[in-house]
Amino acid sequence: MGKIDLQGMDIEEITNLLKQLQEPEYRARQLFQWIHQKAAISFAEMTNIPKSLQAKLASLRVFEPPKIAKIRQSQLDDTVKYLLTLSDGNTVETVRMSYLGKDIKDRHTVCVSSQVGCAMGCVFCATGLSGWRRNLTTGEILAQVLMAQRELQKASSEEKITNVVFMGMGEPLLNYENVLKAIHLLNNPLGLNIGMRKITVSTCGLVPQIYKLAEEKLPIVLAISLHAPIDMLRNKLLPINKKYPIKMLMEACRHYIQSTGRRITFEYALIADVNDSIHHAEKLANILSGLNANVNLIPLNNVEDNVEGTGLRRSSKSKAQAFLNNLKRAGIEATFREEKGSDIEAACGQLRRRGVEEDVFS
Ligand code: SAH
Ligand code: SF4
């Protein structure tokens, strides 16, 4: 992984670094709290850290958070999209969605990227169409949430990021170790203290990693991008299905539910005349029957000059409603996912790998 990055280190690792620098160990907790709890982005803010230590750490270049290259605010809802420049010049997109409740507590969700691009090549997804470059480090994953937290507290010091979803760019289970460590750091009570149950990992269905994740026994939410209930169709939409067909995937899911005691969310983007018929709904209900699962129906989002180019369109409202009714009638719990930030290409599947110079934000 090369570079040491304070944003991706736990207290023990920071302690070891301080030992090597012959600095007092108790500073590790202070540094950790500045970075994670207060979302600091410079040593200068860390008032209880001596200037000499600040200078020493700064000279080692162990704390150089990604920079915000662009910010886009949705005019439709409380969604903000950030383009971040990483230390090697690559860029990733991060989205914050806020649900401001009248009767319920505000919820602020950050949708994080786990890779620069994605190698899975799902045909309806902008990230998949833009190819894969590399995994993000743990620090780069954390940096996205910490940046969102910092931006949020600028507006109101009371507000806190409450949820994190690994639904940005990339396939989180192909960056397994870094994602897992990021989850633990997000959950750290001395840091952001985000509950495990408020963290969602979404995968296109990597069977061996689902078995591995089951062994971690974390109460996180696992979401599976299913999108089709039959292999012939899923093979076309998500090429990974050729390696891990539906039967194999469902066995892994069954095992995951049994060993963690947690239910699984299945994501299903409704595509007009492709996967939205009564027959598909029945098939879907069939493969999910008896499983502790729920279905999240997503309206297919446009992926400019890609999805339109492939001729994929979202299902009509009435078709989508009929699909939902059919699932419910078959005893499957299902809901529509609220659409957020579609005017700024911040909705599911719209994030892509791009250069800052492409100025698609303007
Ligand atoms: N790689 C992971 C997580 C990122 S994608 C995964 O595939 O699960 C987050 C969700 O958005 C996935 O369910 C994905 O299938 C869905 N998605 C991708 N492109 C979409 C589009 N154009 N419209 C709606 N949902 C899309
Ligand atoms: Fe990758 Fe997920 Fe997009 Fe598929 S849907 S290409 S796995 S980011």
Tab-separated table of C-alpha atoms and ligand atoms in Angstrom:
chain	number	residue	atom	x	y	z
A	1	MET	CA	0.000	0.000	0.000
A	2	GLY	CA	3.088	2.130	0.350
A	3	LYS	CA	2.303	5.464	1.854
A	4	ILE	CA	1.465	5.842	5.550
A	5	ASP	CA	-1.831	7.676	5.944
A	6	LEU	CA	-3.125	8.766	9.339
A	7	GLN	CA	-6.741	8.788	8.105
A	8	GLY	CA	-6.598	5.026	7.551
A	9	MET	CA	-4.808	4.046	10.767
A	10	ASP	CA	-6.291	2.700	13.971
A	11	ILE	CA	-5.115	3.866	17.393
A	12	GLU	CA	-2.685	0.962	17.736
A	13	GLU	CA	-1.000	1.797	14.450
A	14	ILE	CA	-0.747	5.470	15.322
A	15	THR	CA	0.729	4.444	18.681
A	16	ASN	CA	3.399	2.403	16.894
A	17	LEU	CA	4.217	5.309	14.639
A	18	LEU	CA	4.602	7.597	17.643
A	19	LYS	CA	6.832	5.042	19.370
A	20	GLN	CA	9.121	5.024	16.354
A	21	LEU	CA	9.228	8.804	16.525
A	22	GLN	CA	9.937	8.617	20.277
A	23	GLU	CA	6.817	10.586	21.051
A	24	PRO	CA	4.412	9.877	23.937
A	25	GLU	CA	1.905	7.136	23.181
A	26	TYR	CA	-1.111	8.974	24.593
A	27	ARG	CA	-0.926	11.368	21.664
A	28	ALA	CA	-2.293	8.557	19.474
A	29	ARG	CA	-5.765	8.916	20.962
A	30	GLN	CA	-5.627	12.678	20.587
A	31	LEU	CA	-4.591	12.435	16.946
A	32	PHE	CA	-7.256	9.814	16.267
A	33	GLN	CA	-9.937	12.000	17.827
A	34	TRP	CA	-8.875	15.068	15.869
A	35	ILE	CA	-8.968	13.178	12.610
A	36	HIS	CA	-12.121	11.126	13.128
A	37	GLN	CA	-14.269	12.884	15.702
A	38	LYS	CA	-13.505	16.470	14.773
A	39	ALA	CA	-12.814	15.744	11.082
A	40	ALA	CA	-9.671	17.897	11.114
A	41	ILE	CA	-7.795	18.210	7.832
A	42	SER	CA	-4.664	19.951	9.032
A	43	PHE	CA	-2.293	19.714	11.985
A	44	ALA	CA	-2.726	23.433	12.627
A	45	GLU	CA	-6.251	22.740	13.940
A	46	MET	CA	-4.982	20.247	16.501
A	47	THR	CA	-4.539	22.674	19.363
A	48	ASN	CA	-3.458	20.159	21.990
A	49	ILE	CA	-0.781	18.606	19.766
A	50	PRO	CA	2.576	20.350	20.314
A	51	LYS	CA	3.877	22.354	17.378
A	52	SER	CA	7.061	20.239	17.352
A	53	LEU	CA	5.061	17.018	16.812
A	54	GLN	CA	2.863	18.732	14.223
A	55	ALA	CA	5.996	19.722	12.315
A	56	LYS	CA	7.554	16.274	12.620
A	57	LEU	CA	4.415	14.549	11.279
A	58	ALA	CA	3.975	17.159	8.570
A	59	SER	CA	7.525	16.527	7.328
A	60	LEU	CA	6.696	12.820	7.048
A	61	ARG	CA	3.666	13.689	4.889
A	62	VAL	CA	1.431	11.198	6.696
A	63	PHE	CA	-1.644	13.426	6.665
A	64	GLU	CA	-2.577	14.779	3.270
A	65	PRO	CA	-6.340	14.339	2.874
A	66	PRO	CA	-7.828	14.301	-0.643
A	67	LYS	CA	-8.859	17.714	-1.926
A	68	ILE	CA	-12.371	18.672	-2.973
A	69	ALA	CA	-12.074	19.504	-6.669
A	70	LYS	CA	-15.765	20.224	-7.270
A	71	ILE	CA	-19.024	20.359	-5.362
A	72	ARG	CA	-22.456	20.023	-6.935
A	73	GLN	CA	-25.642	20.641	-5.001
A	74	SER	CA	-28.908	19.146	-6.215
A	75	GLN	CA	-31.754	21.557	-6.865
A	76	LEU	CA	-34.264	18.781	-6.282
A	77	ASP	CA	-33.289	17.553	-2.830
A	78	ASP	CA	-30.610	17.682	-0.135
A	79	THR	CA	-28.031	15.777	-2.148
A	80	VAL	CA	-24.487	16.970	-2.683
A	81	LYS	CA	-21.884	15.373	-4.911
A	82	TYR	CA	-18.166	15.857	-4.382
A	83	LEU	CA	-15.345	15.175	-6.773
A	84	LEU	CA	-12.219	14.387	-4.779
A	85	THR	CA	-8.672	14.439	-6.043
A	86	LEU	CA	-6.510	11.729	-4.523
A	87	SER	CA	-2.786	12.111	-3.878
A	88	ASP	CA	-1.871	10.399	-7.164
A	89	GLY	CA	-4.175	12.616	-9.202
A	90	ASN	CA	-6.950	10.030	-9.620
A	91	THR	CA	-10.440	11.221	-8.800
A	92	VAL	CA	-13.448	9.655	-7.124
A	93	GLU	CA	-16.986	10.801	-6.503
A	94	THR	CA	-18.716	10.807	-3.131
A	95	VAL	CA	-22.350	11.662	-2.481
A	96	ARG	CA	-24.055	12.932	0.647
A	97	MET	CA	-27.792	12.493	0.922
A	98	SER	CA	-29.712	14.116	3.728
A	99	TYR	CA	-33.141	13.115	4.892
A	100	LEU	CA	-34.415	15.939	7.021
A	101	GLY	CA	-37.302	14.593	9.045
A	102	LYS	CA	-40.129	16.555	10.590
A	103	ASP	CA	-40.853	13.976	13.221
A	104	ILE	CA	-37.785	11.818	12.964
A	105	LYS	CA	-34.143	12.657	13.538
A	106	ASP	CA	-32.190	13.940	10.557
A	107	ARG	CA	-30.331	11.258	8.678
A	108	HIS	CA	-27.181	12.040	6.738
A	109	THR	CA	-25.921	9.255	4.513
A	110	VAL	CA	-22.598	9.215	2.718
A	111	CYS	CA	-22.310	7.067	-0.379
A	112	VAL	CA	-18.629	6.159	-0.627
A	113	SER	CA	-16.516	4.822	-3.455
A	114	SER	CA	-14.291	1.831	-2.790
A	115	GLN	CA	-12.321	1.762	-6.045
A	116	VAL	CA	-11.263	4.144	-8.802
A	117	GLY	CA	-13.688	2.837	-11.432
A	118	CYS	CA	-14.923	-0.749	-11.500
A	119	ALA	CA	-13.893	-3.865	-13.383
A	120	MET	CA	-17.259	-5.633	-13.219
A	121	GLY	CA	-18.676	-4.095	-16.370
A	122	CYS	CA	-22.389	-4.147	-15.528
A	123	VAL	CA	-23.994	-2.783	-18.677
A	124	PHE	CA	-26.352	-0.300	-17.014
A	125	CYS	CA	-23.745	1.347	-14.768
A	126	ALA	CA	-21.622	4.401	-15.582
A	127	THR	CA	-18.857	3.293	-13.228
A	128	GLY	CA	-18.696	-0.093	-14.902
A	129	LEU	CA	-18.507	1.506	-18.308
A	130	SER	CA	-15.596	3.719	-17.313
A	131	GLY	CA	-13.263	0.842	-16.442
A	132	TRP	CA	-11.129	0.076	-13.391
A	133	ARG	CA	-7.921	1.718	-12.275
A	134	ARG	CA	-7.133	0.776	-8.674
A	135	ASN	CA	-8.419	0.020	-5.191
A	136	LEU	CA	-8.817	2.853	-2.722
A	137	THR	CA	-6.786	2.696	0.479
A	138	THR	CA	-8.540	2.561	3.850
A	139	GLY	CA	-7.518	6.186	4.366
A	140	GLU	CA	-9.070	7.231	1.056
A	141	ILE	CA	-12.339	5.536	1.984
A	142	LEU	CA	-12.387	7.181	5.409
A	143	ALA	CA	-11.419	10.527	3.896
A	144	GLN	CA	-14.690	10.600	1.938
A	145	VAL	CA	-16.813	10.272	5.079
A	146	LEU	CA	-14.612	12.658	7.053
A	147	MET	CA	-14.819	15.237	4.279
A	148	ALA	CA	-18.611	14.939	4.246
A	149	GLN	CA	-18.685	15.243	8.035
A	150	ARG	CA	-16.535	18.355	7.877
A	151	GLU	CA	-18.702	19.960	5.217
A	152	LEU	CA	-21.823	19.113	7.200
A	153	GLN	CA	-20.541	20.577	10.442
A	154	LYS	CA	-19.600	23.770	8.610
A	155	ALA	CA	-23.316	24.287	8.068
A	156	SER	CA	-24.308	23.203	11.550
A	157	SER	CA	-21.943	22.040	14.269
A	158	GLU	CA	-24.579	19.670	15.668
A	159	GLU	CA	-25.051	17.618	12.533
A	160	LYS	CA	-23.445	14.201	12.192
A	161	ILE	CA	-23.052	11.677	9.444
A	162	THR	CA	-25.316	8.841	10.561
A	163	ASN	CA	-25.096	6.268	7.740
A	164	VAL	CA	-22.504	5.057	5.274
A	165	VAL	CA	-23.304	3.043	2.164
A	166	PHE	CA	-20.632	1.424	-0.007
A	167	MET	CA	-22.647	2.161	-3.128
A	168	GLY	CA	-20.398	4.631	-4.879
A	169	MET	CA	-17.819	3.699	-7.452
A	170	GLY	CA	-16.344	0.232	-7.375
A	171	GLU	CA	-17.006	-3.236	-6.037
A	172	PRO	CA	-16.305	-3.130	-2.296
A	173	LEU	CA	-15.778	-6.876	-1.933
A	174	LEU	CA	-12.907	-6.718	-4.442
A	175	ASN	CA	-11.186	-4.322	-2.028
A	176	TYR	CA	-12.043	-6.535	0.913
A	177	GLU	CA	-9.319	-5.796	3.473
A	178	ASN	CA	-9.400	-2.027	3.077
A	179	VAL	CA	-13.192	-1.914	3.171
A	180	LEU	CA	-13.304	-4.070	6.281
A	181	LYS	CA	-10.788	-1.929	8.085
A	182	ALA	CA	-12.691	1.189	7.033
A	183	ILE	CA	-15.880	-0.264	8.541
A	184	HIS	CA	-14.117	-0.812	11.872
A	185	LEU	CA	-12.675	2.710	11.850
A	186	LEU	CA	-16.078	4.246	11.054
A	187	ASN	CA	-17.528	2.306	13.956
A	188	ASN	CA	-14.832	3.331	16.463
A	189	PRO	CA	-16.427	5.080	19.474
A	190	LEU	CA	-13.506	7.515	19.644
A	191	GLY	CA	-14.126	8.411	16.013
A	192	LEU	CA	-17.270	8.882	13.954
A	193	ASN	CA	-18.962	6.169	16.010
A	194	ILE	CA	-21.270	5.069	13.195
A	195	GLY	CA	-23.243	1.999	14.205
A	196	MET	CA	-22.515	-1.207	12.275
A	197	ARG	CA	-26.223	-1.450	11.480
A	198	LYS	CA	-25.962	1.934	9.775
A	199	ILE	CA	-23.283	0.713	7.376
A	200	THR	CA	-24.290	-0.984	4.113
A	201	VAL	CA	-22.015	-2.917	1.798
A	202	SER	CA	-23.421	-3.494	-1.671
A	203	THR	CA	-21.987	-6.168	-3.957
A	204	CYS	CA	-22.694	-7.453	-7.438
A	205	GLY	CA	-22.523	-10.970	-5.967
A	206	LEU	CA	-18.994	-12.224	-5.381
A	207	VAL	CA	-19.690	-15.614	-3.863
A	208	PRO	CA	-16.351	-16.433	-2.141
A	209	GLN	CA	-16.243	-12.991	-0.520
A	210	ILE	CA	-19.833	-13.362	0.721
A	211	TYR	CA	-18.776	-16.551	2.555
A	212	LYS	CA	-15.737	-14.749	3.925
A	213	LEU	CA	-17.805	-11.767	5.078
A	214	ALA	CA	-20.237	-14.127	6.816
A	215	GLU	CA	-17.348	-15.243	9.044
A	216	GLU	CA	-16.725	-11.667	10.220
A	217	LYS	CA	-20.167	-11.796	11.862
A	218	LEU	CA	-20.674	-8.060	11.572
A	219	PRO	CA	-24.174	-6.644	12.046
A	220	ILE	CA	-23.753	-4.473	8.932
A	221	VAL	CA	-26.331	-4.481	6.129
A	222	LEU	CA	-25.395	-6.590	3.124
A	223	ALA	CA	-27.024	-5.615	-0.155
A	224	ILE	CA	-26.872	-7.740	-3.284
A	225	SER	CA	-27.307	-6.192	-6.720
A	226	LEU	CA	-29.518	-8.840	-8.229
A	227	HIS	CA	-31.379	-7.013	-11.030
A	228	ALA	CA	-32.485	-10.234	-12.737
A	229	PRO	CA	-34.019	-13.484	-11.464
A	230	ILE	CA	-32.872	-15.699	-14.357
A	231	ASP	CA	-29.318	-16.527	-15.408
A	232	MET	CA	-29.784	-15.856	-19.104
A	233	LEU	CA	-30.772	-12.273	-18.385
A	234	ARG	CA	-28.423	-11.692	-15.454
A	235	ASN	CA	-25.487	-12.922	-17.546
A	236	LYS	CA	-26.187	-10.093	-19.975
A	237	LEU	CA	-26.707	-7.364	-17.397
A	238	LEU	CA	-24.028	-8.345	-14.840
A	239	PRO	CA	-21.224	-10.343	-16.492
A	240	ILE	CA	-20.076	-11.618	-13.057
A	241	ASN	CA	-23.149	-13.876	-13.141
A	242	LYS	CA	-21.364	-16.141	-15.624
A	243	LYS	CA	-18.851	-16.938	-12.901
A	244	TYR	CA	-21.289	-16.999	-9.982
A	245	PRO	CA	-24.746	-17.888	-11.296
A	246	ILE	CA	-27.922	-17.206	-9.354
A	247	LYS	CA	-28.189	-20.622	-7.682
A	248	MET	CA	-24.657	-20.357	-6.310
A	249	LEU	CA	-25.262	-16.767	-5.234
A	250	MET	CA	-28.469	-17.649	-3.422
A	251	GLU	CA	-26.745	-20.488	-1.581
A	252	ALA	CA	-24.102	-18.026	-0.403
A	253	CYS	CA	-26.837	-15.605	0.675
A	254	ARG	CA	-28.670	-18.327	2.563
A	255	HIS	CA	-25.446	-19.196	4.357
A	256	TYR	CA	-24.778	-15.518	5.134
A	257	ILE	CA	-28.221	-15.031	6.651
A	258	GLN	CA	-27.921	-18.194	8.721
A	259	SER	CA	-24.497	-17.450	10.100
A	260	THR	CA	-24.964	-13.726	10.798
A	261	GLY	CA	-28.652	-13.691	11.740
A	262	ARG	CA	-28.982	-10.618	9.508
A	263	ARG	CA	-31.306	-10.258	6.581
A	264	ILE	CA	-30.111	-9.336	3.108
A	265	THR	CA	-31.364	-6.540	0.899
A	266	PHE	CA	-31.673	-7.348	-2.791
A	267	GLU	CA	-31.356	-4.417	-5.162
A	268	TYR	CA	-33.345	-4.577	-8.368
A	269	ALA	CA	-33.201	-1.761	-10.910
A	270	LEU	CA	-36.357	-1.847	-13.004
A	271	ILE	CA	-35.541	-1.724	-16.720
A	272	ALA	CA	-38.434	-1.326	-19.174
A	273	ASP	CA	-39.251	-4.518	-21.062
A	274	VAL	CA	-36.076	-6.179	-19.815
A	275	ASN	CA	-36.667	-7.342	-16.232
A	276	ASP	CA	-39.978	-5.765	-15.210
A	277	SER	CA	-42.695	-8.216	-16.282
A	278	ILE	CA	-45.080	-10.139	-14.041
A	279	HIS	CA	-43.123	-13.230	-14.985
A	280	HIS	CA	-39.894	-11.654	-13.638
A	281	ALA	CA	-41.623	-10.609	-10.427
A	282	GLU	CA	-42.882	-14.166	-9.922
A	283	LYS	CA	-39.452	-15.613	-10.636
A	284	LEU	CA	-37.882	-13.168	-8.205
A	285	ALA	CA	-40.401	-14.017	-5.500
A	286	ASN	CA	-39.629	-17.641	-6.162
A	287	ILE	CA	-35.895	-17.455	-5.609
A	288	LEU	CA	-36.309	-15.279	-2.508
A	289	SER	CA	-39.076	-17.295	-0.923
A	290	GLY	CA	-38.254	-18.467	2.575
A	291	LEU	CA	-35.227	-16.176	2.792
A	292	ASN	CA	-34.957	-13.449	5.385
A	293	ALA	CA	-34.718	-10.770	2.718
A	294	ASN	CA	-36.200	-7.582	1.366
A	295	VAL	CA	-36.165	-6.103	-2.096
A	296	ASN	CA	-35.194	-2.550	-2.878
A	297	LEU	CA	-36.622	-1.531	-6.242
A	298	ILE	CA	-34.577	1.171	-7.954
A	299	PRO	CA	-35.726	3.193	-10.946
A	300	LEU	CA	-33.038	2.753	-13.615
A	301	ASN	CA	-31.020	5.944	-13.814
A	302	ASN	CA	-29.867	7.352	-17.057
A	303	VAL	CA	-26.239	6.978	-17.795
A	304	GLU	CA	-25.636	9.546	-20.460
A	305	ASP	CA	-24.603	8.309	-23.863
A	306	ASN	CA	-24.192	4.876	-22.399
A	307	VAL	CA	-27.437	3.472	-21.090
A	308	GLU	CA	-29.298	5.486	-23.695
A	309	GLY	CA	-26.890	4.102	-26.235
A	310	THR	CA	-27.698	0.549	-25.199
A	311	GLY	CA	-31.386	1.321	-25.351
A	312	LEU	CA	-32.090	0.623	-21.663
A	313	ARG	CA	-34.851	2.735	-20.157
A	314	ARG	CA	-36.484	2.832	-16.760
A	315	SER	CA	-39.830	1.110	-16.289
A	316	SER	CA	-43.004	3.163	-16.244
A	317	LYS	CA	-44.524	4.067	-12.895
A	318	SER	CA	-47.428	1.712	-13.430
A	319	LYS	CA	-45.176	-1.188	-14.400
A	320	ALA	CA	-43.002	-0.544	-11.345
A	321	GLN	CA	-46.056	-0.438	-9.075
A	322	ALA	CA	-47.397	-3.678	-10.538
A	323	PHE	CA	-44.004	-5.317	-9.979
A	324	LEU	CA	-43.994	-4.199	-6.355
A	325	ASN	CA	-47.563	-5.411	-5.823
A	326	ASN	CA	-46.691	-8.783	-7.258
A	327	LEU	CA	-43.757	-9.226	-4.933
A	328	LYS	CA	-45.841	-8.212	-1.940
A	329	ARG	CA	-48.639	-10.540	-2.918
A	330	ALA	CA	-46.108	-13.348	-2.946
A	331	GLY	CA	-45.099	-12.440	0.601
A	332	ILE	CA	-41.837	-10.684	-0.270
A	333	GLU	CA	-41.063	-7.457	1.527
A	334	ALA	CA	-40.309	-4.795	-1.042
A	335	THR	CA	-39.991	-1.013	-1.243
A	336	PHE	CA	-39.039	1.624	-3.790
A	337	ARG	CA	-35.746	3.352	-3.249
A	338	GLU	CA	-36.168	7.073	-3.043
A	339	GLU	CA	-34.504	8.774	-5.965
A	340	LYS	CA	-31.907	11.331	-4.919
A	341	GLY	CA	-29.678	13.746	-6.762
A	342	SER	CA	-30.587	12.665	-10.276
A	343	ASP	CA	-30.135	16.218	-11.602
A	344	ILE	CA	-26.453	16.167	-10.629
A	345	GLU	CA	-25.773	12.607	-11.782
A	346	ALA	CA	-25.436	11.522	-8.188
A	347	ALA	CA	-28.015	8.741	-8.279
A	348	CYS	CA	-27.243	5.005	-8.253
A	349	GLY	CA	-24.975	3.991	-11.069
A	350	GLN	CA	-24.278	7.513	-12.283
A	351	LEU	CA	-20.865	7.977	-10.716
A	352	ARG	CA	-17.953	7.528	-12.982
A	353	ARG	CA	-14.246	7.712	-13.211
A	354	ARG	CA	-13.243	10.926	-14.842
A	355	GLY	CA	-10.603	13.566	-14.919
A	356	VAL	CA	-11.115	16.901	-13.223
A	357	GLU	CA	-10.164	18.449	-16.543
A	358	GLU	CA	-13.308	16.944	-18.073
A	359	ASP	CA	-15.250	19.518	-16.135
A	360	VAL	CA	-18.463	17.587	-16.282
A	361	PHE	CA	-19.450	19.361	-13.091
A	362	SER	CA	-20.086	22.677	-14.772
B	1	SAH	N1	-20.509	-2.392	-6.960
B	1	SAH	C1	-21.503	-2.484	-5.977
B	1	SAH	C2	-21.853	-1.179	-5.324
B	1	SAH	C3	-21.962	0.051	-6.175
B	1	SAH	S1	-23.343	0.235	-7.207
B	1	SAH	C4	-22.748	-3.119	-6.528
B	1	SAH	O1	-22.864	-3.252	-7.727
B	1	SAH	O2	-23.586	-3.508	-5.735
B	1	SAH	C5	-24.742	0.674	-6.168
B	1	SAH	C6	-26.073	0.194	-6.729
B	1	SAH	O3	-26.495	0.951	-7.878
B	1	SAH	C7	-26.017	-1.251	-7.198
B	1	SAH	O4	-27.169	-1.947	-6.815
B	1	SAH	C8	-25.980	-1.088	-8.685
B	1	SAH	O5	-26.349	-2.255	-9.352
B	1	SAH	C9	-26.935	0.064	-8.897
B	1	SAH	N2	-26.865	0.688	-10.211
B	1	SAH	C10	-25.832	0.740	-11.071
B	1	SAH	N3	-26.177	1.414	-12.186
B	1	SAH	C11	-27.444	1.815	-12.034
B	1	SAH	C12	-28.363	2.572	-12.836
B	1	SAH	N4	-28.016	3.056	-14.023
B	1	SAH	N5	-29.592	2.787	-12.342
B	1	SAH	C13	-29.952	2.322	-11.118
B	1	SAH	N6	-29.146	1.620	-10.320
B	1	SAH	C14	-27.899	1.352	-10.771
B	2	SF4	FE1	-19.296	-2.147	-10.616
B	2	SF4	FE2	-21.470	-2.151	-9.067
B	2	SF4	FE3	-21.390	-0.690	-11.319
B	2	SF4	FE4	-21.513	-3.338	-11.470
B	2	SF4	S1	-23.079	-1.980	-10.629
B	2	SF4	S2	-20.154	-2.025	-12.664
B	2	SF4	S3	-20.291	-3.953	-9.736
B	2	SF4	S4	-20.125	-0.394	-9.511
